[in-house]
Amino acid sequence: SSAIFSMGIDASGNKTGMVRKSSENEFPQGDIIFPSPNGKFLAIVGEWGILNILNTETGTVEKAAQTSIGDTGIFFNWFPDNHRILWEAGSLVLSDPFSGEHTVLVVPGYGDIWAAAASPDGQYVVYRYNTEVIYPRGLWIVKTNGQDAHLLVKDINPQFLSWSPDGKQIAFYEYGWQIVDADGSNLREVAPGVIISHCYPNPPLWSPDSRSLAVVTSQSGEAFCQ
């Protein structure tokens, strides 16, 4: 098992202050950590989809109505309200893990949803739909009330979607890191040759000014988490 630690950094990425232990609990190695936008909560997703919500202010695990996304569920990320989560359970679902309330955004039918991200204003969710049995595969968008789903970019299979803080761009991975404008135009590749690390399948992080991306990768292109 491993504990969770935190440290401060400045704008250049240099450590500030002391490294401190942020949890009273220990978690199995290999769990994936998703911080809420305000940093108050960490969603910790483990084997079989076990879900823990850690309060970083108290260092304790919050009691939640939803404690698992299931062994076939996919946790995408937090919603911008810092309280709900976006995940997949056969359908694209927006959930409040504390109350257990759910909103189903998309029921794909024949096909799967393998990536999703919410806009910074919480009005829209983009997602990857990967079959053409009923609808064209590609990058889709839907309102967060589950209405007006439509195709943004056809014939792509984006992974690790991340919306820029200004709401104008969407980053994703497909044979390289790419960016598309939020209206589906101006698709372009960025950082040629920088490949994904499947060991740490987290979405890229945007800088607050929406001008830079941080991603986890490796120089060799090989897995480095063994």
mmCIF file of C-alpha atoms in Angstrom:
data_model
loop_
_atom_site.group_PDB
_atom_site.id
_atom_site.type_symbol
_atom_site.label_atom_id
_atom_site.label_comp_id
_atom_site.label_asym_id
_atom_site.label_seq_id
_atom_site.Cartn_x
_atom_site.Cartn_y
_atom_site.Cartn_z
ATOM 1 C CA SER A 1 0.000 0.000 0.000
ATOM 2 C CA SER A 2 0.980 3.623 -0.392
ATOM 3 C CA ALA A 3 -0.042 6.887 1.254
ATOM 4 C CA ILE A 4 -0.779 10.166 -0.503
ATOM 5 C CA PHE A 5 1.545 13.134 -0.082
ATOM 6 C CA SER A 6 1.305 16.714 -1.313
ATOM 7 C CA MET A 7 3.621 19.661 -1.839
ATOM 8 C CA GLY A 8 3.365 23.217 -3.061
ATOM 9 C CA ILE A 9 4.939 24.395 -6.317
ATOM 10 C CA ASP A 10 5.497 27.822 -7.804
ATOM 11 C CA ALA A 11 4.732 28.981 -11.354
ATOM 12 C CA SER A 12 8.014 27.450 -12.588
ATOM 13 C CA GLY A 13 7.274 24.050 -11.075
ATOM 14 C CA ASN A 14 9.760 24.404 -8.226
ATOM 15 C CA LYS A 15 8.835 22.962 -4.831
ATOM 16 C CA THR A 16 7.744 25.393 -2.154
ATOM 17 C CA GLY A 17 7.319 24.528 1.496
ATOM 18 C CA MET A 18 7.415 21.070 3.001
ATOM 19 C CA VAL A 19 6.172 17.801 1.593
ATOM 20 C CA ARG A 20 3.351 16.586 3.814
ATOM 21 C CA LYS A 21 1.313 13.447 4.146
ATOM 22 C CA SER A 22 -2.218 14.192 2.942
ATOM 23 C CA SER A 23 -4.084 11.103 4.035
ATOM 24 C CA GLU A 24 -4.620 9.053 7.138
ATOM 25 C CA ASN A 25 -5.499 6.089 4.920
ATOM 26 C CA GLU A 26 -3.239 3.958 2.774
ATOM 27 C CA PHE A 27 -4.310 2.911 -0.690
ATOM 28 C CA PRO A 28 -3.246 0.026 -2.935
ATOM 29 C CA GLN A 29 -0.468 0.798 -5.376
ATOM 30 C CA GLY A 30 -1.763 1.356 -8.889
ATOM 31 C CA ASP A 31 -4.773 3.422 -7.831
ATOM 32 C CA ILE A 32 -5.347 6.418 -10.123
ATOM 33 C CA ILE A 33 -5.830 9.871 -8.577
ATOM 34 C CA PHE A 34 -8.154 12.525 -10.007
ATOM 35 C CA PRO A 35 -8.066 15.882 -8.135
ATOM 36 C CA SER A 36 -11.174 18.054 -8.163
ATOM 37 C CA PRO A 37 -10.730 21.465 -9.892
ATOM 38 C CA ASN A 38 -10.488 23.287 -6.548
ATOM 39 C CA GLY A 39 -8.156 20.675 -5.066
ATOM 40 C CA LYS A 40 -10.413 19.926 -2.113
ATOM 41 C CA PHE A 41 -11.178 16.336 -3.114
ATOM 42 C CA LEU A 42 -9.228 13.491 -4.656
ATOM 43 C CA ALA A 43 -11.155 10.751 -6.409
ATOM 44 C CA ILE A 44 -9.042 7.617 -6.006
ATOM 45 C CA VAL A 45 -10.047 4.828 -8.383
ATOM 46 C CA GLY A 46 -8.703 1.379 -7.632
ATOM 47 C CA GLU A 47 -9.007 -2.206 -8.788
ATOM 48 C CA TRP A 48 -12.543 -3.327 -9.687
ATOM 49 C CA GLY A 49 -13.552 0.329 -9.893
ATOM 50 C CA ILE A 50 -13.479 0.908 -6.131
ATOM 51 C CA LEU A 51 -13.988 4.640 -5.572
ATOM 52 C CA ASN A 52 -12.686 6.590 -2.575
ATOM 53 C CA ILE A 53 -13.159 10.341 -2.141
ATOM 54 C CA LEU A 54 -10.362 11.881 -0.077
ATOM 55 C CA ASN A 55 -10.869 15.277 1.529
ATOM 56 C CA THR A 56 -7.467 16.960 1.217
ATOM 57 C CA GLU A 57 -8.297 19.502 3.931
ATOM 58 C CA THR A 58 -8.963 16.873 6.606
ATOM 59 C CA GLY A 59 -6.934 13.975 5.183
ATOM 60 C CA THR A 60 -9.867 11.617 5.624
ATOM 61 C CA VAL A 61 -11.991 9.587 3.233
ATOM 62 C CA GLU A 62 -15.458 11.061 2.793
ATOM 63 C CA LYS A 63 -18.484 8.869 3.352
ATOM 64 C CA ALA A 64 -20.077 8.560 -0.082
ATOM 65 C CA ALA A 65 -23.235 6.955 -1.422
ATOM 66 C CA GLN A 66 -21.320 5.817 -4.496
ATOM 67 C CA THR A 67 -18.271 3.758 -3.548
ATOM 68 C CA SER A 68 -17.631 1.990 -6.869
ATOM 69 C CA ILE A 69 -17.908 2.558 -10.608
ATOM 70 C CA GLY A 70 -17.729 -1.200 -11.200
ATOM 71 C CA ASP A 71 -15.010 -3.300 -12.812
ATOM 72 C CA THR A 72 -16.120 -2.248 -16.315
ATOM 73 C CA GLY A 73 -16.804 1.419 -15.530
ATOM 74 C CA ILE A 74 -14.491 4.238 -16.620
ATOM 75 C CA PHE A 75 -13.868 7.311 -14.462
ATOM 76 C CA PHE A 76 -13.309 10.305 -16.752
ATOM 77 C CA ASN A 77 -12.937 13.253 -14.386
ATOM 78 C CA TRP A 78 -14.588 15.661 -12.025
ATOM 79 C CA PHE A 79 -17.296 18.038 -13.148
ATOM 80 C CA PRO A 80 -16.413 21.772 -12.838
ATOM 81 C CA ASP A 81 -18.734 22.165 -9.833
ATOM 82 C CA ASN A 82 -16.178 20.183 -7.733
ATOM 83 C CA HIS A 83 -18.932 17.893 -6.494
ATOM 84 C CA ARG A 84 -20.075 15.656 -9.341
ATOM 85 C CA ILE A 85 -18.121 13.129 -11.415
ATOM 86 C CA LEU A 86 -18.279 12.124 -15.069
ATOM 87 C CA TRP A 87 -18.008 8.404 -15.776
ATOM 88 C CA GLU A 88 -19.121 5.554 -18.022
ATOM 89 C CA ALA A 89 -21.289 2.603 -17.049
ATOM 90 C CA GLY A 90 -22.605 1.426 -20.394
ATOM 91 C CA SER A 91 -23.917 4.989 -20.680
ATOM 92 C CA LEU A 92 -22.295 8.378 -20.112
ATOM 93 C CA VAL A 93 -23.295 9.381 -16.576
ATOM 94 C CA LEU A 94 -22.974 12.517 -14.456
ATOM 95 C CA SER A 95 -23.147 11.575 -10.765
ATOM 96 C CA ASP A 96 -23.007 13.088 -7.321
ATOM 97 C CA PRO A 97 -21.022 10.458 -5.383
ATOM 98 C CA PHE A 98 -22.056 11.991 -2.059
ATOM 99 C CA SER A 99 -25.826 11.804 -2.611
ATOM 100 C CA GLY A 100 -25.869 9.022 -5.213
ATOM 101 C CA GLU A 101 -27.961 11.071 -7.664
ATOM 102 C CA HIS A 102 -27.313 10.361 -11.373
ATOM 103 C CA THR A 103 -28.021 12.067 -14.678
ATOM 104 C CA VAL A 104 -27.671 9.898 -17.794
ATOM 105 C CA LEU A 105 -26.323 12.077 -20.609
ATOM 106 C CA VAL A 106 -25.903 9.567 -23.446
ATOM 107 C CA VAL A 107 -27.101 5.992 -23.975
ATOM 108 C CA PRO A 108 -24.895 4.744 -26.818
ATOM 109 C CA GLY A 109 -26.817 1.573 -27.696
ATOM 110 C CA TYR A 110 -24.514 -0.250 -30.134
ATOM 111 C CA GLY A 111 -21.085 1.062 -29.223
ATOM 112 C CA ASP A 112 -19.032 2.431 -26.377
ATOM 113 C CA ILE A 113 -17.949 5.739 -24.920
ATOM 114 C CA TRP A 114 -14.238 5.689 -24.135
ATOM 115 C CA ALA A 115 -13.444 9.321 -23.301
ATOM 116 C CA ALA A 116 -15.338 12.363 -22.024
ATOM 117 C CA ALA A 117 -14.690 15.844 -20.607
ATOM 118 C CA ALA A 118 -16.885 18.698 -19.378
ATOM 119 C CA SER A 119 -16.588 22.300 -20.537
ATOM 120 C CA PRO A 120 -15.285 24.726 -17.889
ATOM 121 C CA ASP A 121 -18.694 26.384 -17.595
ATOM 122 C CA GLY A 122 -20.391 23.013 -17.053
ATOM 123 C CA GLN A 123 -22.752 23.493 -20.004
ATOM 124 C CA TYR A 124 -21.426 20.782 -22.335
ATOM 125 C CA VAL A 125 -19.649 17.421 -22.353
ATOM 126 C CA VAL A 126 -17.553 16.145 -25.254
ATOM 127 C CA TYR A 127 -17.143 12.406 -25.649
ATOM 128 C CA ARG A 128 -15.723 9.732 -27.930
ATOM 129 C CA TYR A 129 -18.191 7.385 -29.585
ATOM 130 C CA ASN A 130 -16.496 4.452 -31.283
ATOM 131 C CA THR A 131 -18.963 2.671 -33.550
ATOM 132 C CA GLU A 132 -20.822 3.436 -36.760
ATOM 133 C CA VAL A 133 -23.648 0.937 -36.292
ATOM 134 C CA ILE A 134 -26.154 3.725 -35.541
ATOM 135 C CA TYR A 135 -24.190 6.987 -35.335
ATOM 136 C CA PRO A 136 -20.884 8.072 -36.944
ATOM 137 C CA ARG A 137 -17.838 7.440 -34.774
ATOM 138 C CA GLY A 138 -15.797 10.426 -33.669
ATOM 139 C CA LEU A 139 -15.860 13.319 -31.209
ATOM 140 C CA TRP A 140 -19.378 14.208 -30.053
ATOM 141 C CA ILE A 141 -20.826 16.906 -27.807
ATOM 142 C CA VAL A 142 -23.962 16.954 -25.629
ATOM 143 C CA LYS A 143 -25.540 19.459 -23.243
ATOM 144 C CA THR A 144 -25.311 18.511 -19.582
ATOM 145 C CA ASN A 145 -29.079 18.069 -19.440
ATOM 146 C CA GLY A 146 -28.643 15.183 -21.911
ATOM 147 C CA GLN A 147 -30.047 17.071 -24.910
ATOM 148 C CA ASP A 148 -28.797 18.121 -28.361
ATOM 149 C CA ALA A 149 -26.074 15.479 -28.860
ATOM 150 C CA HIS A 150 -24.287 16.014 -32.176
ATOM 151 C CA LEU A 151 -21.041 15.183 -33.974
ATOM 152 C CA LEU A 152 -18.104 17.614 -33.751
ATOM 153 C CA VAL A 153 -15.332 15.748 -35.596
ATOM 154 C CA LYS A 154 -15.928 12.595 -37.643
ATOM 155 C CA ASP A 155 -13.650 9.547 -38.006
ATOM 156 C CA ILE A 156 -11.325 10.125 -35.058
ATOM 157 C CA ASN A 157 -10.832 8.063 -31.897
ATOM 158 C CA PRO A 158 -9.737 10.590 -29.266
ATOM 159 C CA GLN A 159 -8.467 9.518 -25.856
ATOM 160 C CA PHE A 160 -7.831 11.548 -22.673
ATOM 161 C CA LEU A 161 -10.015 14.526 -23.540
ATOM 162 C CA SER A 162 -9.314 17.809 -21.739
ATOM 163 C CA TRP A 163 -11.067 21.152 -22.243
ATOM 164 C CA SER A 164 -8.991 24.345 -21.976
ATOM 165 C CA PRO A 165 -9.840 26.712 -19.085
ATOM 166 C CA ASP A 166 -11.034 29.412 -21.499
ATOM 167 C CA GLY A 167 -13.445 26.918 -23.097
ATOM 168 C CA LYS A 168 -12.102 27.518 -26.607
ATOM 169 C CA GLN A 169 -10.041 24.355 -27.223
ATOM 170 C CA ILE A 170 -10.166 20.609 -26.583
ATOM 171 C CA ALA A 171 -6.998 18.531 -26.299
ATOM 172 C CA PHE A 172 -6.850 14.782 -26.825
ATOM 173 C CA TYR A 173 -4.582 11.937 -27.876
ATOM 174 C CA GLU A 174 -4.862 10.027 -31.159
ATOM 175 C CA TYR A 175 -1.541 8.837 -32.586
ATOM 176 C CA GLY A 176 -0.111 11.986 -31.003
ATOM 177 C CA TRP A 177 -1.388 14.955 -29.036
ATOM 178 C CA GLN A 178 -3.934 17.026 -30.925
ATOM 179 C CA ILE A 179 -6.098 20.083 -30.310
ATOM 180 C CA VAL A 180 -9.377 21.099 -31.908
ATOM 181 C CA ASP A 181 -11.405 24.269 -31.416
ATOM 182 C CA ALA A 182 -14.547 23.822 -29.320
ATOM 183 C CA ASP A 183 -16.761 24.189 -32.402
ATOM 184 C CA GLY A 184 -15.023 21.232 -34.107
ATOM 185 C CA SER A 185 -12.841 23.319 -36.439
ATOM 186 C CA ASN A 186 -9.080 23.822 -36.798
ATOM 187 C CA LEU A 187 -7.911 20.314 -35.878
ATOM 188 C CA ARG A 188 -4.115 20.252 -35.527
ATOM 189 C CA GLU A 189 -1.313 18.198 -33.995
ATOM 190 C CA VAL A 190 0.842 19.572 -31.193
ATOM 191 C CA ALA A 191 4.067 18.232 -29.672
ATOM 192 C CA PRO A 192 4.971 15.841 -32.536
ATOM 193 C CA GLY A 193 6.736 12.726 -31.309
ATOM 194 C CA VAL A 194 5.482 13.046 -27.725
ATOM 195 C CA ILE A 195 3.606 9.800 -27.113
ATOM 196 C CA ILE A 196 1.268 8.745 -24.363
ATOM 197 C CA SER A 197 2.201 6.690 -21.323
ATOM 198 C CA HIS A 198 -0.456 4.048 -20.771
ATOM 199 C CA CYS A 199 0.908 3.566 -17.256
ATOM 200 C CA TYR A 200 -0.660 6.840 -16.119
ATOM 201 C CA PRO A 201 -3.879 7.266 -18.112
ATOM 202 C CA ASN A 202 -4.755 10.769 -16.924
ATOM 203 C CA PRO A 203 -6.001 13.558 -19.174
ATOM 204 C CA PRO A 204 -3.541 16.340 -20.024
ATOM 205 C CA LEU A 205 -3.497 19.395 -17.764
ATOM 206 C CA TRP A 206 -3.896 22.878 -19.216
ATOM 207 C CA SER A 207 -2.115 25.905 -17.820
ATOM 208 C CA PRO A 208 -4.508 28.525 -16.379
ATOM 209 C CA ASP A 209 -3.961 30.792 -19.419
ATOM 210 C CA SER A 210 -4.903 27.963 -21.857
ATOM 211 C CA ARG A 211 -1.572 28.305 -23.680
ATOM 212 C CA SER A 212 0.282 25.165 -22.505
ATOM 213 C CA LEU A 213 -0.355 21.472 -21.838
ATOM 214 C CA ALA A 214 1.302 19.108 -19.372
ATOM 215 C CA VAL A 215 1.272 15.376 -20.195
ATOM 216 C CA VAL A 216 2.840 12.230 -18.768
ATOM 217 C CA THR A 217 5.157 10.538 -21.246
ATOM 218 C CA SER A 218 8.514 8.751 -21.478
ATOM 219 C CA GLN A 219 11.619 9.405 -23.519
ATOM 220 C CA SER A 220 11.873 5.803 -24.697
ATOM 221 C CA GLY A 221 8.203 5.333 -25.496
ATOM 222 C CA GLU A 222 8.185 2.224 -23.336
ATOM 223 C CA ALA A 223 6.177 1.597 -20.181
ATOM 224 C CA PHE A 224 8.070 2.815 -17.138
ATOM 225 C CA CYS A 225 5.727 1.916 -14.309
ATOM 226 C CA GLN A 226 6.612 -1.749 -13.898
#
